[in-house]
CSV table of C-alpha atoms in Angstrom, one decimal:
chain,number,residue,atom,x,y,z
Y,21,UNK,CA,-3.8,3.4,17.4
Y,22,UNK,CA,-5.9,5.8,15.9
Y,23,UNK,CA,-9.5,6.3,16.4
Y,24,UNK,CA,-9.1,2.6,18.3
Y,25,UNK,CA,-7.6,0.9,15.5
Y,26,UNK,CA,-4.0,0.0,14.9
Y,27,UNK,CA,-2.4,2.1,11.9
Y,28,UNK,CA,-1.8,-1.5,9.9
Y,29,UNK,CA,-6.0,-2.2,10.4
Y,30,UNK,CA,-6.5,1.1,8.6
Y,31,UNK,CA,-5.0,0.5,5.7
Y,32,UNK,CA,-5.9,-3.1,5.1
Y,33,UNK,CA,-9.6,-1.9,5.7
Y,34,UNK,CA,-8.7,1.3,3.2
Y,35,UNK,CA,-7.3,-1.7,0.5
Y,36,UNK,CA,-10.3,-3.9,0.9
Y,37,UNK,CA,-12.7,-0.9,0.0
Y,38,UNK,CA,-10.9,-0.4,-3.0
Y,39,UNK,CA,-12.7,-1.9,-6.0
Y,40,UNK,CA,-9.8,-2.0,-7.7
Y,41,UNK,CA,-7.9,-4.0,-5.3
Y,42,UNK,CA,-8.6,-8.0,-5.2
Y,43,UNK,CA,-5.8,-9.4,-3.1
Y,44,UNK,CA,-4.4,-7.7,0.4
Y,45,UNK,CA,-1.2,-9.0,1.6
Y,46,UNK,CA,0.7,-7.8,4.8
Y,47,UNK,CA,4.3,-8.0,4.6
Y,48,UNK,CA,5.9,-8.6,8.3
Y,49,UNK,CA,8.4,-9.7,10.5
Y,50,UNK,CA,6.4,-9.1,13.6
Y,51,UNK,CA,3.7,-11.4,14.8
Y,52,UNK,CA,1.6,-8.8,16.4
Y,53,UNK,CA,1.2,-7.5,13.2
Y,54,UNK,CA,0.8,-10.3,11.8
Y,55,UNK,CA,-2.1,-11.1,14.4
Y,56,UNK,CA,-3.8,-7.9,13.1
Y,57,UNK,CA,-3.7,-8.7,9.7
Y,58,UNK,CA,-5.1,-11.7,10.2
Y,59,UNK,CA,-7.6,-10.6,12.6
Y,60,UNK,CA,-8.8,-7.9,9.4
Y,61,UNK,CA,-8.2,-11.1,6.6
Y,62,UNK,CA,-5.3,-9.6,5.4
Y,63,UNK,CA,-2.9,-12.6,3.7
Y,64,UNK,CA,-0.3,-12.3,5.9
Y,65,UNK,CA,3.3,-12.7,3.9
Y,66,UNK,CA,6.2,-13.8,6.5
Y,67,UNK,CA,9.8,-11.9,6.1
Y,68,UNK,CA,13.0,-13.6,6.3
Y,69,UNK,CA,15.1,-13.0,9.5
Y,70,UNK,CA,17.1,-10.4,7.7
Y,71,UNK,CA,20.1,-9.9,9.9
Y,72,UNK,CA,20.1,-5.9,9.0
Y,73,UNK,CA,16.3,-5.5,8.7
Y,74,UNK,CA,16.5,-2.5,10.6
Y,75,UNK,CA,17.9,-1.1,7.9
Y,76,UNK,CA,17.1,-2.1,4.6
Y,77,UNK,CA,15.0,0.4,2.1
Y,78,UNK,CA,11.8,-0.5,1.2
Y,79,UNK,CA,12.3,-2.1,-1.9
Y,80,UNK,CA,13.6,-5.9,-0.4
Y,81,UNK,CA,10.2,-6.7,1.9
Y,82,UNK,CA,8.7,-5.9,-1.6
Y,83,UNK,CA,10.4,-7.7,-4.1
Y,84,UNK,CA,10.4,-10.0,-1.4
Y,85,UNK,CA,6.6,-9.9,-1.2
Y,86,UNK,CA,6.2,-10.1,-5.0
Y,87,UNK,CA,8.1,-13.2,-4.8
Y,88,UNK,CA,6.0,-14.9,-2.5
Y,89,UNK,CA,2.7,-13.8,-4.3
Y,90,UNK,CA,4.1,-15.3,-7.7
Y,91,UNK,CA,3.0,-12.1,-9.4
Y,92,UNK,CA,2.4,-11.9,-13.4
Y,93,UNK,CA,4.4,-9.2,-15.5
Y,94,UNK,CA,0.5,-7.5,-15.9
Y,95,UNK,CA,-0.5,-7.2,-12.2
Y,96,UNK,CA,-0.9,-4.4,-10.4
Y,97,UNK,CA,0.4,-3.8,-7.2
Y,98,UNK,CA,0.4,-1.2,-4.7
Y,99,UNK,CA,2.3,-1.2,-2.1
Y,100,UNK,CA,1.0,0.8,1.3
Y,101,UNK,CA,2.7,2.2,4.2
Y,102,UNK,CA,0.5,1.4,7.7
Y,103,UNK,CA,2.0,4.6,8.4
Y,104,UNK,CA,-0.1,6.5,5.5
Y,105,UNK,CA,-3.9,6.2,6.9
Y,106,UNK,CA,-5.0,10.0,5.7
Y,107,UNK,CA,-6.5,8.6,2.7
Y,108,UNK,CA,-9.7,9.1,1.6
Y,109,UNK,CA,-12.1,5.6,0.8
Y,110,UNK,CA,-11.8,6.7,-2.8
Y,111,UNK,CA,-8.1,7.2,-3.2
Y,112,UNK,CA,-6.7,4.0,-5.0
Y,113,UNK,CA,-9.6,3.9,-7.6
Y,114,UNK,CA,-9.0,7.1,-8.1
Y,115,UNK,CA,-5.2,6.7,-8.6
Y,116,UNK,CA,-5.8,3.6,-10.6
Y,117,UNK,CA,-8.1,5.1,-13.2
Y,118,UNK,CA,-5.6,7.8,-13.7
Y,119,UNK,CA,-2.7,4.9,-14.0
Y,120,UNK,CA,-4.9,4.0,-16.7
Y,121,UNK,CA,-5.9,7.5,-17.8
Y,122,UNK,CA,-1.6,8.4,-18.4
Y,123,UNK,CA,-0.7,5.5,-19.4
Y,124,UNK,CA,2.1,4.6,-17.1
Y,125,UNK,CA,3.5,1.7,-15.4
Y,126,UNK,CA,4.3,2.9,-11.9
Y,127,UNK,CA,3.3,5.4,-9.5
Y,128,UNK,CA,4.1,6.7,-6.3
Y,129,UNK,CA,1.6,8.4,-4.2
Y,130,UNK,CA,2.5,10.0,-0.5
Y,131,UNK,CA,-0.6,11.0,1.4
Y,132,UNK,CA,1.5,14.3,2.0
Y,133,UNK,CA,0.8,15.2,-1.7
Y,134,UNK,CA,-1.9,17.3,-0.8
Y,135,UNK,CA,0.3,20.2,1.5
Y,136,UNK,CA,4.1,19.4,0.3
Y,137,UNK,CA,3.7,18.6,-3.7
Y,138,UNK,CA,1.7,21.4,-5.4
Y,139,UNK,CA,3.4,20.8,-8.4
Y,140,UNK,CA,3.3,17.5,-9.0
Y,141,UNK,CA,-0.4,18.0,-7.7
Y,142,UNK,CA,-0.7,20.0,-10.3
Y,143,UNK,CA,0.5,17.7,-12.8
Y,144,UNK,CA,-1.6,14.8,-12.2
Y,145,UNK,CA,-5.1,17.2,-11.7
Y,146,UNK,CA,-7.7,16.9,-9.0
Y,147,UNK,CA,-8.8,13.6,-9.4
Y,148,UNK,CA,-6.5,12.5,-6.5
Y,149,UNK,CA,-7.3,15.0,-4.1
């Protein structure tokens, strides 16, 4: 926990801030997880038993996710790690209206940008920081 929340509370709570962001969906295989996302009216989306879930990248619980949402080409989605909570309340408008600023069609944002990726800090400008 931090500050007496579970890391997975933080970021739904970050999401549903976000004007930007209508929809927040929890992607688990857990059911305390599960629980809390509930608890913090998260839609909670239910993983498969994957036999080597322990090590599969990232990319199947979201396709995975996507799948279950029955996302359009021209959604938006971002997709959160409960282990990222050093964000500030402002971050994903802020990324957003840059998306829309540049002109691109996905985005990556680490909340270690800030100390590790000058460059790409840089690149981007200030608005994210």
């Amino acid at each position: 926990p931090v500050c007496g929340l579970p890391l997975v509370a933080w970021s739904i709570i970050q999401a549903q801030c976000s004007n930007c962001i209508d929809e927040v969906y929890v992607s688990t295989d857990d059911d305390e997880i599960a629980g809390i996302a509930t608890e913090f009216k998260a839609q909670v989306i239910r993983r498969p038993d994957w036999p080597d879930a322990n090590e599969v990248c990232a990319s199947r619980p979201f396709l995975h996710a996507l799948h279950e949402i029955g996302s359009e080409p021209d959604d938006m989605m971002f997709s959160i790690l409960a282990s990222t909570v050093a964000r500030k309340p402002q971050d994903f408008d802020n990324m957003m209206a840059k998306h829309t600023e540049i002109g691109i069609r996905d985005a990556y944002v680490s909340g270690a940008i800030r100390q590790h990726h000058t460059a790409l800090a840089k690149e981007i400008g200030p608005a994210l920081m």
